[in-house]
Every structure is written in C-alpha cells, then in structure tokens.
Short mmCIF file of C-alpha atoms and ligand atoms in Angstrom, two decimals:
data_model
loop_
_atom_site.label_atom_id
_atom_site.label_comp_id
_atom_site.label_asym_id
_atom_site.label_seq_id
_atom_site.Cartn_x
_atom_site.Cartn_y
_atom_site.Cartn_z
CA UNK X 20 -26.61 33.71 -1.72
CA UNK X 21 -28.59 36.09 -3.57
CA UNK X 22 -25.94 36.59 -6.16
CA UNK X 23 -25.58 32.51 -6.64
CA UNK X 24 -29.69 32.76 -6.62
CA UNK X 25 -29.31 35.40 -9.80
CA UNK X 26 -26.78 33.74 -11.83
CA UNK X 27 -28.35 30.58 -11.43
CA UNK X 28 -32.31 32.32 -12.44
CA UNK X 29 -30.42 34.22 -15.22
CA UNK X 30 -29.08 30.57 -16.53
CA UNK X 31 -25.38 32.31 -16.26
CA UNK X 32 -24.71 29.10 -14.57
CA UNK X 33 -25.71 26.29 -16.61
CA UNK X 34 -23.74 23.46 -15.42
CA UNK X 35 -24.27 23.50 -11.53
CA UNK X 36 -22.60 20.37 -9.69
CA UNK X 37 -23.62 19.15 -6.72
CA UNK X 38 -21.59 17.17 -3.92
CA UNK X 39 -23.66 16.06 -1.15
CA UNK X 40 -23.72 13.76 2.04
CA UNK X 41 -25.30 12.23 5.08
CA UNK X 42 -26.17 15.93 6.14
CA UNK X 43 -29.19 15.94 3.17
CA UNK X 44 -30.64 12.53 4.78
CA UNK X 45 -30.67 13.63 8.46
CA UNK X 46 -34.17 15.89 7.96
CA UNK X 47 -35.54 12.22 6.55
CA UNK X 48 -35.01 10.48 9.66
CA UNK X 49 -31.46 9.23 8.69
CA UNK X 50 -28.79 9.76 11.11
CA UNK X 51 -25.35 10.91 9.71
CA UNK X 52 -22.07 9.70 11.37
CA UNK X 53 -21.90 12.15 13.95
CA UNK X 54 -24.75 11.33 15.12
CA UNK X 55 -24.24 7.97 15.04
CA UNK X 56 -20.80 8.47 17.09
CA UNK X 57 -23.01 9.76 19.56
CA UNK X 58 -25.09 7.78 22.28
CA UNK X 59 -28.76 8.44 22.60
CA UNK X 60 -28.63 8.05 18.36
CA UNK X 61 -31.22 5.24 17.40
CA UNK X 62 -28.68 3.64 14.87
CA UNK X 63 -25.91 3.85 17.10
CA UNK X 64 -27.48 2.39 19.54
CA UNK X 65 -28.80 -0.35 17.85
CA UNK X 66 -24.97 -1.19 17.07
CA UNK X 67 -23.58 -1.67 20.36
CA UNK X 68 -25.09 -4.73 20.46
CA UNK X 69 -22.62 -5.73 18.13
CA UNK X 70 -19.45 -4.40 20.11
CA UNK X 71 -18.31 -2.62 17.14
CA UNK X 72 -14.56 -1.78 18.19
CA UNK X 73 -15.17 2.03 16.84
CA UNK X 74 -18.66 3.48 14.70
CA UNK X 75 -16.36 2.99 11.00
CA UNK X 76 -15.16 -0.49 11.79
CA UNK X 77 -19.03 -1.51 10.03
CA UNK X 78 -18.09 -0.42 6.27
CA UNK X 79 -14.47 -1.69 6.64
CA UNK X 80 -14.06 -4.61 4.21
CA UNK X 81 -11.41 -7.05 6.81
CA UNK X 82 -13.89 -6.47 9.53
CA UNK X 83 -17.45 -7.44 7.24
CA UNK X 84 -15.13 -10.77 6.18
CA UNK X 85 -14.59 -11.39 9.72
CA UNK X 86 -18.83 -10.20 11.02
CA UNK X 87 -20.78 -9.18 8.39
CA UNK X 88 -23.92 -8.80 10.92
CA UNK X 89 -23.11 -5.48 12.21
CA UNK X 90 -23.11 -4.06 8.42
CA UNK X 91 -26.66 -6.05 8.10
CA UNK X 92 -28.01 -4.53 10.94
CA UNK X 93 -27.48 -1.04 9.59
CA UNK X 94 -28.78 -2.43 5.96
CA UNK X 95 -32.13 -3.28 7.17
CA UNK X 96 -32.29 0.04 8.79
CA UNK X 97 -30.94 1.81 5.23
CA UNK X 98 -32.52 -0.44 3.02
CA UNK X 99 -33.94 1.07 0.05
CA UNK X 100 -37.90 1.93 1.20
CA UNK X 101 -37.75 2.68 4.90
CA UNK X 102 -37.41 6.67 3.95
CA UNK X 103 -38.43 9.25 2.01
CA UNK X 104 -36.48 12.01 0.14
CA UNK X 105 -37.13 15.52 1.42
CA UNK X 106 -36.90 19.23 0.02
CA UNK X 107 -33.32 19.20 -0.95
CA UNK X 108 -33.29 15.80 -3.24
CA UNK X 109 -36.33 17.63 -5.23
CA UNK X 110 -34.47 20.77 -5.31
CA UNK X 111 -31.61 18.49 -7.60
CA UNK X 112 -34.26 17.17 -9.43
CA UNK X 113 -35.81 20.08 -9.76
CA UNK X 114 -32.23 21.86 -10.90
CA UNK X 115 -32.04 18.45 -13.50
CA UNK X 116 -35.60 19.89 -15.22
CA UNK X 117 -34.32 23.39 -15.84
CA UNK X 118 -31.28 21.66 -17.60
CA UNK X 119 -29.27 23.39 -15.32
CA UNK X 120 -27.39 20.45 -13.39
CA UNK X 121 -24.32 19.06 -14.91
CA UNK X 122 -24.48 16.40 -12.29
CA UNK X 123 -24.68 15.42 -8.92
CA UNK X 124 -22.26 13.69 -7.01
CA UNK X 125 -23.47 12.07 -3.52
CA UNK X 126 -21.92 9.87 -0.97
CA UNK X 127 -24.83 8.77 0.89
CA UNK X 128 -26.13 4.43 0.62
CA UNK X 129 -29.61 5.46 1.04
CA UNK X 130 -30.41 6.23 -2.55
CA UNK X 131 -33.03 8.96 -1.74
CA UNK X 132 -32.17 10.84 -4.66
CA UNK X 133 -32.51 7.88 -7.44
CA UNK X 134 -35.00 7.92 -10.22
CA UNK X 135 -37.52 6.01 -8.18
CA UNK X 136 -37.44 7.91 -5.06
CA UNK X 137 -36.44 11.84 -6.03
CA UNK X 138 -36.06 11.92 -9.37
CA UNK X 139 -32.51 12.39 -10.41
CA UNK X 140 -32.17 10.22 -13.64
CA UNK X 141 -29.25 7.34 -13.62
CA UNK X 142 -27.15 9.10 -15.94
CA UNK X 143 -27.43 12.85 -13.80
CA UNK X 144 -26.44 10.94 -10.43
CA UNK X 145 -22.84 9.26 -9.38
CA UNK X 146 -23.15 7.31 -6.10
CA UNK X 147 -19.51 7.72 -5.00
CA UNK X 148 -20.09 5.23 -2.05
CA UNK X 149 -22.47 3.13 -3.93
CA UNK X 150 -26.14 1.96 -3.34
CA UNK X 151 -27.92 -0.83 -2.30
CA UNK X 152 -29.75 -1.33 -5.71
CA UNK X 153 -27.71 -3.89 -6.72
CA UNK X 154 -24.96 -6.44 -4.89
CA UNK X 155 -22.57 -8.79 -5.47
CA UNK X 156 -21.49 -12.53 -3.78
CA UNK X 157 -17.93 -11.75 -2.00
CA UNK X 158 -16.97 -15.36 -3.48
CA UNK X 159 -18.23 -16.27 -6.85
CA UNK X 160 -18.89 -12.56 -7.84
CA UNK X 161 -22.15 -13.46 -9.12
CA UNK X 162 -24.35 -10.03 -9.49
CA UNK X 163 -27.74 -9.41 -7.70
CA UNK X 164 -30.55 -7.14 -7.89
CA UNK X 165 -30.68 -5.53 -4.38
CA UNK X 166 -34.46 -6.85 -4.29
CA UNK X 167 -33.81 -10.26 -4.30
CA UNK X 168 -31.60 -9.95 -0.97
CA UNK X 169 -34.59 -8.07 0.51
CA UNK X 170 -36.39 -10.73 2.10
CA UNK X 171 -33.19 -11.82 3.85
CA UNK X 172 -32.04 -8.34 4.83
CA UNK X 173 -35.35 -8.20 6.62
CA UNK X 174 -35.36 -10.92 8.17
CA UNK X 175 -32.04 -9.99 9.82
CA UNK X 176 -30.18 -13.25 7.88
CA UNK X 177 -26.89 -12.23 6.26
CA UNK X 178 -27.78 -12.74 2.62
CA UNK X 179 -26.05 -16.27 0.95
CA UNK X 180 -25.38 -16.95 -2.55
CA UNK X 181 -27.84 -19.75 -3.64
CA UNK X 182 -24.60 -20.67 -6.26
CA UNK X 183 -21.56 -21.02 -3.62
CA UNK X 184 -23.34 -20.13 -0.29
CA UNK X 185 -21.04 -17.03 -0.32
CA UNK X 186 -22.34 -13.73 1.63
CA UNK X 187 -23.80 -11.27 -1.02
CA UNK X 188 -22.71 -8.21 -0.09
CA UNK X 189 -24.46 -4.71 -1.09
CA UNK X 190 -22.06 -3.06 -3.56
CA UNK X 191 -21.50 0.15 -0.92
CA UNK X 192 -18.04 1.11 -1.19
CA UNK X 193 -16.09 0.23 2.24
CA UNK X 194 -13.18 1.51 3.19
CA UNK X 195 -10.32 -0.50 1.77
CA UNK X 196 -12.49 -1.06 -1.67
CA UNK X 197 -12.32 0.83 -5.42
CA UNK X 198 -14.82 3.54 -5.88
CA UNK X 199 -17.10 2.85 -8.57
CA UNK X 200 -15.77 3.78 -12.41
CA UNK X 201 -18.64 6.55 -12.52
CA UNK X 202 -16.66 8.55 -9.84
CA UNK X 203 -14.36 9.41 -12.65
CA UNK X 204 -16.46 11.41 -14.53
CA UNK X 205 -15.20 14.40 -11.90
CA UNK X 206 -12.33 14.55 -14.09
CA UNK X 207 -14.31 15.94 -17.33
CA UNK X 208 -17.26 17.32 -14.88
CA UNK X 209 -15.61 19.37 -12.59
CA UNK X 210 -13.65 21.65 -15.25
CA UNK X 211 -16.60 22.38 -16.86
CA UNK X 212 -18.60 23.52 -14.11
CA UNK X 213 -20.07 27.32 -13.62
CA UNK X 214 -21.42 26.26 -9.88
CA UNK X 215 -20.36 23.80 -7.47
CA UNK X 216 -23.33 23.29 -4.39
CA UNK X 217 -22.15 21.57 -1.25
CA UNK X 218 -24.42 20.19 1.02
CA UNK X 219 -24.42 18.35 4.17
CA UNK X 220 -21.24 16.87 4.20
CA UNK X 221 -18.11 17.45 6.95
CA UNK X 222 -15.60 16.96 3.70
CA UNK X 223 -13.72 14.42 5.82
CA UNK X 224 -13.59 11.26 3.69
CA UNK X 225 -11.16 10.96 0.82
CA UNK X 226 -11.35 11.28 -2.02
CA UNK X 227 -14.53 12.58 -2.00
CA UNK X 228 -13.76 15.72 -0.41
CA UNK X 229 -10.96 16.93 -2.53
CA UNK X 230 -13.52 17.24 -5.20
CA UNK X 231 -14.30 20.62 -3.57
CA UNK X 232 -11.14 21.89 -5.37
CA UNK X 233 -11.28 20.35 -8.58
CA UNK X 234 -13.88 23.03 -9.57
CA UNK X 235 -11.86 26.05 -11.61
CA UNK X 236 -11.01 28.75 -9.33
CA UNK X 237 -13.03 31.65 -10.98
CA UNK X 238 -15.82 29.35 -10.35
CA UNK X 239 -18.38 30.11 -7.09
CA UNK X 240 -18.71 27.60 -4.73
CA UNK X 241 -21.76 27.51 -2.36
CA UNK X 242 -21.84 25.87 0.98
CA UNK X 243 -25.31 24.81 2.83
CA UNK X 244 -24.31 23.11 5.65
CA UNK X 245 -24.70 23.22 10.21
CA UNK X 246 -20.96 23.72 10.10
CA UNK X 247 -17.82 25.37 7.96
CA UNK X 248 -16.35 22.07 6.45
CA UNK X 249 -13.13 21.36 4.25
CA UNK X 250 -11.85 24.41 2.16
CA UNK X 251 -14.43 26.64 3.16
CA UNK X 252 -12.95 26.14 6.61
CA UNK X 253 -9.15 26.77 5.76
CA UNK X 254 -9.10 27.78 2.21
CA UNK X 255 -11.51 29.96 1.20
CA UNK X 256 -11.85 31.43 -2.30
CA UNK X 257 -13.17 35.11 -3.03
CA UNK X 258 -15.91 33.92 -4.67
CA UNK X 259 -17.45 31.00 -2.22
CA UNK X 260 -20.32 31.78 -0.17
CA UNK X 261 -21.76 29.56 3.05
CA UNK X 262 -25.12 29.27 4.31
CA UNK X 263 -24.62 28.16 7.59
CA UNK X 264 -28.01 26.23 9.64
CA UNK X 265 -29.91 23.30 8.51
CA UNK X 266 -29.79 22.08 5.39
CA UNK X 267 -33.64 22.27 4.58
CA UNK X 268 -34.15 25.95 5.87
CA UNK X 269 -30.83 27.09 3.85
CA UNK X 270 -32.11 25.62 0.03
CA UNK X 271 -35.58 26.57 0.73
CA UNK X 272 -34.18 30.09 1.09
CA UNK X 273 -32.04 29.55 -1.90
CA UNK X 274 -34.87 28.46 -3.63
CA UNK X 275 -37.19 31.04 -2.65
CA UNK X 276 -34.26 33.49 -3.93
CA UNK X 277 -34.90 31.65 -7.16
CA UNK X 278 -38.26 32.22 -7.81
CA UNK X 279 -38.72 28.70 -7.55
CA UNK X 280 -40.79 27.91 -4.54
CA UNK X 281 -44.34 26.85 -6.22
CA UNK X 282 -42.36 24.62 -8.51
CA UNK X 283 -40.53 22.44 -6.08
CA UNK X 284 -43.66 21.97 -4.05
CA UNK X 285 -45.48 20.90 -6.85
CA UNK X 286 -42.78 18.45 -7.57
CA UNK X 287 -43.25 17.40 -3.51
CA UNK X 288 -47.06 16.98 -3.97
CA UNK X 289 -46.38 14.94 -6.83
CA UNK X 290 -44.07 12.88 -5.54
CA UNK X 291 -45.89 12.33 -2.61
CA UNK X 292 -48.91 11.52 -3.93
CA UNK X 293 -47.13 9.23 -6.78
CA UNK X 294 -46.14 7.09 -3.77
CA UNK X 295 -49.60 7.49 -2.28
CA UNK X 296 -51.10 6.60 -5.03
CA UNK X 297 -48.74 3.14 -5.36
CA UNK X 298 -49.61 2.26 -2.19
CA UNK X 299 -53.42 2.85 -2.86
CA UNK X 300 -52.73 0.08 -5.69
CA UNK X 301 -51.14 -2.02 -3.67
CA UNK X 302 -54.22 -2.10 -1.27
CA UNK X 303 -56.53 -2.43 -3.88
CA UNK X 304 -54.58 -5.42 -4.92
CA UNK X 305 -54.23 -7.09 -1.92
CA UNK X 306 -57.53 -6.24 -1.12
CA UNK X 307 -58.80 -8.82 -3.92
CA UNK X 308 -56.57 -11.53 -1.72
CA UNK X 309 -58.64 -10.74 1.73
CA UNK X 310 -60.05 -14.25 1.01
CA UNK X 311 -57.06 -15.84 1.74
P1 CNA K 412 -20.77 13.16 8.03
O1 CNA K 412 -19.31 13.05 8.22
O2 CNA K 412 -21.67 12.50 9.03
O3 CNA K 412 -21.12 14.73 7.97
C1 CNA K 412 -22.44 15.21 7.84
C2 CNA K 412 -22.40 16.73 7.78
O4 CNA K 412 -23.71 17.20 7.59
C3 CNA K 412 -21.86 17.39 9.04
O5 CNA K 412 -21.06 18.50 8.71
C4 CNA K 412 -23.14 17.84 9.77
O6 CNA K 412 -22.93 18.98 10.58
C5 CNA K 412 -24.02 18.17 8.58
N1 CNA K 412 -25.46 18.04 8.87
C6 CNA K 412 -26.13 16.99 9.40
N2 CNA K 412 -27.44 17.23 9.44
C7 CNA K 412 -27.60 18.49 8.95
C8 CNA K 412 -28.73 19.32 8.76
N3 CNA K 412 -29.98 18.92 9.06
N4 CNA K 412 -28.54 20.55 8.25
C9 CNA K 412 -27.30 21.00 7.92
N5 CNA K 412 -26.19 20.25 8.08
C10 CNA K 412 -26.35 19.01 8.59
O7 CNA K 412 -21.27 12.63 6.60
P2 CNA K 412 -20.53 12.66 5.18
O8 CNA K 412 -21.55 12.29 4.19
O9 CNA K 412 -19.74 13.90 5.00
O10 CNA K 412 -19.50 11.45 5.38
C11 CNA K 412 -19.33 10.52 4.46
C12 CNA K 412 -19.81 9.12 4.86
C13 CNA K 412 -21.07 9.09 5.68
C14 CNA K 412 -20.16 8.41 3.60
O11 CNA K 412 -19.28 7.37 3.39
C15 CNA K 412 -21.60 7.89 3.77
O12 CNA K 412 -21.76 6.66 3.16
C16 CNA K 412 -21.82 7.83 5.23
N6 CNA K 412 -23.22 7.86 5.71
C17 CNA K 412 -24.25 7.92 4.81
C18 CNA K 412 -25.56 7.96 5.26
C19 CNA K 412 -26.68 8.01 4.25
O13 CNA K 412 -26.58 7.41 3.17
N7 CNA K 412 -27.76 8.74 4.52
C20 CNA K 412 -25.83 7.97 6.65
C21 CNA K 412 -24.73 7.91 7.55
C22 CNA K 412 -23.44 7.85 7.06
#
C-alpha cells in the first residue's frame, strides 16, 4: 500500500482506473447483494413481499415484463436523492482533480459518484450497469429524464408512457440486456493504465469482472475490499496488493499514505455544505409560499 501510495504522490502513475461496486455504497446506507440475500437486510426484506422466486430475479428483463413492481420497489428505495456519497466517491473525485484518473468504471444504479452528487464529471465516469438519470418506455422507446418518472416512482405507481401507456423503465442494465456503448472504452482504457483500484466488489458478474485482467501485467493492481475477490483470489500477480477490511477505513489509510487527508475533507465539507446550502434555498423558497 505504501508503495501504490508513492507512485501514485510521485505522479509515476498517471492514469489510475478504478472498478468499483455495491461494496463503496454499503457505508452510505445502501445494502449490497449479499446483504440483501440475507434476512434481517431492510431491502431484502422489503422484497419478500413480492415473493421474488430468488434476490436476482428483480433486474432480470423476462421477469420485469412479467412484474415490474418488485424492480419499483427497490427504485424508490435507490432513487437518485435518498443517499449521500461518502469518503471513497470523493477520494475518485478527488484522484479526477490531480489529473491522475484515467477513468472510473462502476457497477452500482445509485449514481453516488455523478457530477451532482460526488463529483466525477460525465466524461471521467462509465456506469457499466447504468443509472437511473435517464429511462426509456419498454414499448415505443420514447426517452425520459429520470425526473419526470419521480413523482410516480414515489408514489409506488409503475411509471406509464403518457404516448403508448407503455412501462418506462430506468435504463439499469438487467441481466439479459446490452451494456451501455461507454463500457467499451475498457478496450483503449485498460491498456493504457499505470494503476488499476478495485473496490467493493465480489468480481462475480460478467463481464464486469474480467476487466480485472485487461490491465497490462507489469501494471499494479490494488484491492480494498472485506474479502479476496476474483483474480486476487486465484490468480494473483507479483505486483497486486490487497487491503483487506472496510472499504472506508482502507482508502482513508491510502489516502493518508498520500498526503492527501486535509484535501479530501475539504472536498467533504464542501460537498456537504453545497447540499446544505441547496436545501437552505429551498427553505427560503418555500418559505415565501407559507401563505398557502
Ligand atoms: P456484491 O456482489 O454485493 O459484492 C459487494 C462486495 O463488497 C463484497 O465482496 C463485499 O464483501 C464487499 N463489501 C460490502 N461492504 C463493504 C465494506 N463496507 N467494506 C469493504 N467491502 C465491502 O456487489 P457487486 O457490485 O460486486 O455486484 C454487482 C451487482 C450489484 C451490480 O449489478 C449492481 O448493480 C448491484 N447492486 C448495486 C447497488 C448500488 O448501486 N449501490 C446495490 C446493490 C446491488
């Protein structure tokens, strides 16, 4: 860790990606599918109502056709607002203002790293399962901001299509659908990186986790996760190194390694009080409506 800490303060590695997964969201309150596979979890919990014949059956594209509600259920929960990002989005955006990310490629729906939330500018961030910013009606294909299904979503109504009465479904990749074109940019990405990070993520869904080995094989690859996952588990390289425990205590020591500690918690307070500040105006603003 402290040799990954060096290169990366000496800007030897200048093109750092990042994979990450549910793992990241879990210290924001968002339960990852393991946790969700096991009772006493909120989320999971909240889908047995639904008699879900197993936990993946929700983001599998035959079974939304058939009962979209289950997939609902968990969108309300996921839906863009309900969290906020936590030390290890900043630390990407934080790597994105040193010029030192080449990009970062996440599988989580919750978009807690996006422009708005974190910080990690459109073009820096490939959402390899897709994102509830936008969506698009399963019949006439007609596009959607993922605002204008909010008040449904809320509600708990499955979202129609005002056009064809069509359900408007999130564009989150399920299982059974194309990844999103952006997911190709691994190909010119990965040969070119000097660092790959990996961060909560088991490495079980495909193709996703085969990224791990695209990266060249001189190349270090560093691990911050509860648990040895994919190649770090059977295929180790000479040069990858794992920080094994949560996810928030293993990049704060990374970044403390760094020198980097003051910044990123500047970046926290800022963000923080950016969306303290929004909600301030919001008050103020409906404030001047108390009349009604
Ligand atoms: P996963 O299979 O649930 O694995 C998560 C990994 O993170 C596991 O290895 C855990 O041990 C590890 N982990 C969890 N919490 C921590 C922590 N605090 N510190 C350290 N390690 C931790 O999730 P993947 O992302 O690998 O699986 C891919 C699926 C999960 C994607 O298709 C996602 O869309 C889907 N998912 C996303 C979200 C989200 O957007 N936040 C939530 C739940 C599921």
């Amino acid at each position: 860790m402290q040799d990954v800490a060096e290169n990366i303060r000496e800007r030897r590695c200048k093109r750092v990606v990042v994979m990450a997964g549910a793992g990241i969201s879990t210290p924001s309150g968002i339960p990852d599918f393991r946790t969700c596979r096991s009772p006493g979890s909120g989320l999971y919990d909240n889908l047995q109502q639904y008699d879900l014949p197993y936990a993946e059956a929700i983001f599998e594209i035959g079974f939304f056709h058939r009962n979209p509600n289950p997939f609902f259920a968990l969108a309300k929960e996921l839906y863009p607002g309900n969290y906020q990002p936590n030390l290890t989005h900043y630390f990407v955006r934080l790597l994105h203002q040193k010029g030192q990310l080449l990009r970062m490629y996440t599988q989580n729906i919750d978009g807690l790293e996006r422009h708005q939330v974190a910080g990690v500018p459109p073009e820096m961030l490939v959402e390899a399962h897709g994102t509830f910013a936008t969506a698009t009606c399963t019949s006439c294909l007609r596009k959607y901001d993922g605002e204008e299904l909010r008040p449904e979503v809320m509600s708990g109504a499955v979202p129609r299509c005002p056009t064809c009465k069509g359900v408007v479904k999130p564009d989150i990749v399920f299982f059974g659908e194309e990844l999103p074109l952006s997911f190709f940019k691994y190909l010119t990405d990965f040969p070119l990186a000097d660092l790959l990070i990996v961060m909560g993520t088991s490495l079980e869904v495909e193709p996703f986790a085969s990224l791990a080995g695209a990266v060249r094989s001189s190349v270090p690859r560093l691990l911050i996760n509860r648990d040895l996952v994919g190649p770090f588990a059977w295929g180790r390289r000479p040069h990858d190194v794992t920080q094994l425990g949560d996810v928030v205590t293993g990049v704060k020591e990374l970044v403390d390694a760094l020198g980097w500690t003051q910044e990123l918690d500047a970046l926290m307070a800022a963000g923080n009080s950016e969306k303290c500040l929004i909600s301030e105006n919001f008050k103020t603003y409906i404030s001047k409506f108390s009349w009604i």
